[in-house]
GROMACS .gro file of C-alpha atoms in nm:
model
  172
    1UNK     CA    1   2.514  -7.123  -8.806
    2UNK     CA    2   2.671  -7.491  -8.852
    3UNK     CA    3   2.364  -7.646  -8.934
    4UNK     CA    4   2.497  -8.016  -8.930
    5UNK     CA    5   2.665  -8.141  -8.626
    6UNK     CA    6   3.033  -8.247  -8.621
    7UNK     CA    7   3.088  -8.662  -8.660
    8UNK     CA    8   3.281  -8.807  -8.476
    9UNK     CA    9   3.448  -8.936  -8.813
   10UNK     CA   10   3.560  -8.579  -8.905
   11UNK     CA   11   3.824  -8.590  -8.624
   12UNK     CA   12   4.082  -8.803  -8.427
   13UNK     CA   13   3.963  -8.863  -8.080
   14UNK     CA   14   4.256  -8.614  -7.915
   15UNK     CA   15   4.099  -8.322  -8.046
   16UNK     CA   16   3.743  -8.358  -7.887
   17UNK     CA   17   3.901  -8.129  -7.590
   18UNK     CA   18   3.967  -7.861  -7.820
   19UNK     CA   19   3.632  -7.946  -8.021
   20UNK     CA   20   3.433  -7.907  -7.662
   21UNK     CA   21   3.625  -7.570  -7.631
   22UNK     CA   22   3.496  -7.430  -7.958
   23UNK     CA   23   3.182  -7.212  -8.080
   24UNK     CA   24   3.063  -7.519  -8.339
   25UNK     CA   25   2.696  -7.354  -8.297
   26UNK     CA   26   2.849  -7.063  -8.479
   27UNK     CA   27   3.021  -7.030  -8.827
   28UNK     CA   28   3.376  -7.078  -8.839
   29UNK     CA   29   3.391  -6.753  -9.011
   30UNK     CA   30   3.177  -6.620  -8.666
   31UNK     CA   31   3.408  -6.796  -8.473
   32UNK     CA   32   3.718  -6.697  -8.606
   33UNK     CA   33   3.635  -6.346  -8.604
   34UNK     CA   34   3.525  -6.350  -8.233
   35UNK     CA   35   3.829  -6.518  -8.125
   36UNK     CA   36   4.060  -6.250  -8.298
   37UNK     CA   37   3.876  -6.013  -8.121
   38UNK     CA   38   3.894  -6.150  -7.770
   39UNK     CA   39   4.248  -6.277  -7.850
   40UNK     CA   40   4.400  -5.959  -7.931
   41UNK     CA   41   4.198  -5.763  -7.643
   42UNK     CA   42   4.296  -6.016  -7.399
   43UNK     CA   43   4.704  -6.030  -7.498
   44UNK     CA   44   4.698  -5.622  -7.518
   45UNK     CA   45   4.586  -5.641  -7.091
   46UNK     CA   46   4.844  -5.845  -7.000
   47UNK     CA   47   5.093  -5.667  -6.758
   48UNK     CA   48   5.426  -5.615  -6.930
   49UNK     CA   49   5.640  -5.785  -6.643
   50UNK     CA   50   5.392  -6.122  -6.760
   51UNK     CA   51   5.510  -6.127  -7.118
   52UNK     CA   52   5.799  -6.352  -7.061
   53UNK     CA   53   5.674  -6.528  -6.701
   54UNK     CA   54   5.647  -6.880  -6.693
   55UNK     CA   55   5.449  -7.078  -6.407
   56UNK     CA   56   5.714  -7.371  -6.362
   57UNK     CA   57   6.067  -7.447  -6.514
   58UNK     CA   58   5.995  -7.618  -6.820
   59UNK     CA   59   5.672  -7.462  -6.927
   60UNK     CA   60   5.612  -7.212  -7.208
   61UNK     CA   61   5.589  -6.835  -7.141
   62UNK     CA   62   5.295  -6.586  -7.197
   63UNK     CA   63   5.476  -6.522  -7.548
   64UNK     CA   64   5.558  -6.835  -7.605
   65UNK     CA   65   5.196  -6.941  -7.601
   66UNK     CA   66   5.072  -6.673  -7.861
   67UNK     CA   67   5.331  -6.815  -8.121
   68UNK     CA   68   5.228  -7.139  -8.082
   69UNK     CA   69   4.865  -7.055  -8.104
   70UNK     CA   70   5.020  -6.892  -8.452
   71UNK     CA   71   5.229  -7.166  -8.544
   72UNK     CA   72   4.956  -7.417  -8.540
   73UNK     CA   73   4.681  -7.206  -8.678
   74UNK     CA   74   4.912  -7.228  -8.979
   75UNK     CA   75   4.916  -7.609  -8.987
   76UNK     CA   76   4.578  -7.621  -8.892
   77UNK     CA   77   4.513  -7.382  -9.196
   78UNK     CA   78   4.737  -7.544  -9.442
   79UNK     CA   79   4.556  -7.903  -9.374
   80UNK     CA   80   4.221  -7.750  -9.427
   81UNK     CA   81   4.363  -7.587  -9.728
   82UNK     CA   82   4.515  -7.943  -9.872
   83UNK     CA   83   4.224  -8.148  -9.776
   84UNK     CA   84   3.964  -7.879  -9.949
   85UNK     CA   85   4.191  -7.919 -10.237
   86UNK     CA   86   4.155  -8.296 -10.225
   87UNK     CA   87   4.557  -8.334 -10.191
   88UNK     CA   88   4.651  -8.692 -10.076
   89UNK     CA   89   5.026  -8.624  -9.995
   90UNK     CA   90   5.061  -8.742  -9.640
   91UNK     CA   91   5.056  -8.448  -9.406
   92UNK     CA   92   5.264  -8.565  -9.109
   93UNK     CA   93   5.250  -8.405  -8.738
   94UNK     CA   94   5.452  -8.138  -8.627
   95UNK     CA   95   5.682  -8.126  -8.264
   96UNK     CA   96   5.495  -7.817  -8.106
   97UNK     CA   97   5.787  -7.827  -7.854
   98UNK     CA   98   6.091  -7.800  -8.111
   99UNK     CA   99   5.874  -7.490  -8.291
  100UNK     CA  100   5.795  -7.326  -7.982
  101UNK     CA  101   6.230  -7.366  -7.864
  102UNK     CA  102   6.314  -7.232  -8.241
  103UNK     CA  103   6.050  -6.938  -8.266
  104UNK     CA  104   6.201  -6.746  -8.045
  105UNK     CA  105   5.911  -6.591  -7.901
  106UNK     CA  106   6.120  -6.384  -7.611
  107UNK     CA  107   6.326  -6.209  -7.814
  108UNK     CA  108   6.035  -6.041  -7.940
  109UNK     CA  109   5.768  -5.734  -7.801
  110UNK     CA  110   5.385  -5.866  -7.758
  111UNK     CA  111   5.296  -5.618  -7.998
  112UNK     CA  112   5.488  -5.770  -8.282
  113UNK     CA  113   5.324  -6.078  -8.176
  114UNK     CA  114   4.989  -5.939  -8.195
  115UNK     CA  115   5.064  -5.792  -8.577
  116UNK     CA  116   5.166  -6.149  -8.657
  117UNK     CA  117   4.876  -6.335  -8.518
  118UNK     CA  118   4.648  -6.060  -8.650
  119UNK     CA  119   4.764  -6.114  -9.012
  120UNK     CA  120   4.760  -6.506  -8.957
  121UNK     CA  121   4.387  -6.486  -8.800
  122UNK     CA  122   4.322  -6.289  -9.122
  123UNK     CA  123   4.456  -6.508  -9.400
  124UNK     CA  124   4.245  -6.820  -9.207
  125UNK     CA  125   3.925  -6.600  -9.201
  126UNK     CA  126   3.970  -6.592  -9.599
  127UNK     CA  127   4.103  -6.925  -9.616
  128UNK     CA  128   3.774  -7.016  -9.466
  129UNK     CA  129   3.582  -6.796  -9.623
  130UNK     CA  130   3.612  -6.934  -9.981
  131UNK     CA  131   3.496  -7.311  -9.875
  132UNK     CA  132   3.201  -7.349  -9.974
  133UNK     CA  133   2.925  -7.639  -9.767
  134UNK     CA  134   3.095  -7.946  -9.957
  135UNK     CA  135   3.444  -7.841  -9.970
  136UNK     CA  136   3.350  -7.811  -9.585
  137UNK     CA  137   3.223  -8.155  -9.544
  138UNK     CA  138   3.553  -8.307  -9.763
  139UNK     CA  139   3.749  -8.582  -9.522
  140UNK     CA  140   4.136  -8.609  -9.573
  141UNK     CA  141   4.372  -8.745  -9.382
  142UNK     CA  142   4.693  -8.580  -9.165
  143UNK     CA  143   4.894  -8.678  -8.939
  144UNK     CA  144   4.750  -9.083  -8.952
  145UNK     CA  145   4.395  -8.945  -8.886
  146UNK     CA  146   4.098  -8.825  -9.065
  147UNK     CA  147   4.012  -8.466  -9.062
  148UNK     CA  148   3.685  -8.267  -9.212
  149UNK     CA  149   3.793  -7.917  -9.357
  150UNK     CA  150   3.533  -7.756  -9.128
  151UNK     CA  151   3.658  -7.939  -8.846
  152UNK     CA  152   4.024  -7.803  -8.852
  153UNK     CA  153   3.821  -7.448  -8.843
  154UNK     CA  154   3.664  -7.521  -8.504
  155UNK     CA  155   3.990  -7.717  -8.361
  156UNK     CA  156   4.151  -7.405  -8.431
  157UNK     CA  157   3.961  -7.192  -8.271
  158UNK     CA  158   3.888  -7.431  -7.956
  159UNK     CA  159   4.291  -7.513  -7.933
  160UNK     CA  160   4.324  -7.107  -7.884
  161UNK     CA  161   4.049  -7.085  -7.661
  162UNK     CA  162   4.217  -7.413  -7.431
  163UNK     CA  163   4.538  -7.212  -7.461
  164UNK     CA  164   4.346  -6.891  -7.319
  165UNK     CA  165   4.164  -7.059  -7.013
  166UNK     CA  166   4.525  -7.204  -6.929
  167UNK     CA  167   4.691  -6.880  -6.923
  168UNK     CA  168   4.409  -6.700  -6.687
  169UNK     CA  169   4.460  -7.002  -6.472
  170UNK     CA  170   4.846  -7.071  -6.430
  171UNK     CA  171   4.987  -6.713  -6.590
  172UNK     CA  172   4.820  -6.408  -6.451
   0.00000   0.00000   0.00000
């Protein structure tokens, strides 16, 4: 259990939302582990004639979602990496919008999907894993904004969760 609560100073305003959406009365280990449960049960129910459906003109698909719930766990998991290893190279942002139009995400089956965010979900379990309650705590900086290694855990698994919620609601 995350026996200290989350400062505000461990995270840039914008990711409260996903913060709110998390399980921070729960290990990030817990939390991670649920998630890639529920994820992978929830994406394997999901009508085939879904996979590629998008609500509007404009918006992402159902497959175009999962990778960019993969493509930022990555980032989310190579900050939290960098910070815990005290790294002070700037970390800029990353366009979610150009990765999502240059992953390609259609021309691929759900299933592969699934095997990809499986193997990511396991790698930041590890990742995780290894931190120890200070290396936890340690503050860096990406994107212009201060970040706690723990807290790019829970935005992590709150920004999938938020990405979840909207698909039950607009998608199916």
């Amino acid at each position: 259990m995350n026996s200290n609560p989350i400062e505000t100073k461990e995270y840039h305003p914008y990711y409260k939302t996903y913060l709110e959406k998390s399980v921070t009365d729960k290990t990030i280990f817990e939390g991670l582990k649920e998630n890639l449960n529920s994820l992978v049960s929830f994406y394997s129910d999901i009508p085939e004639e879904k996979h590629n459906y998008a609500y509007a003109d404009g918006k992402w698909t159902v497959k175009d979602i999962l990778l960019h719930i993969i493509d930022t766990e990555r980032v989310f998991a190579y900050r939290a990496l960098r910070i815990a290893r005290r790294d002070e190279s700037p970390m800029v942002g990353f366009e979610q919008d150009e990765y999502v139009a240059n992953g390609y995400a259609n021309q691929r089956t759900l299933e592969n999907l699934i095997e990809e965010y499986k193997a990511v979900r396991q790698a930041t379990i590890a990742l995780f894993n290894s931190f120890d309650s200070a290396t936890l705590l340690q503050i860096g900086e990406a994107s212009g904004a201060a970040f706690s290694v723990r807290v790019l855990g829970y935005i992590t698994i709150g920004h999938e969760n938020h990405h979840i919620q909207i698909i039950k609601e607009r998608y199916l």
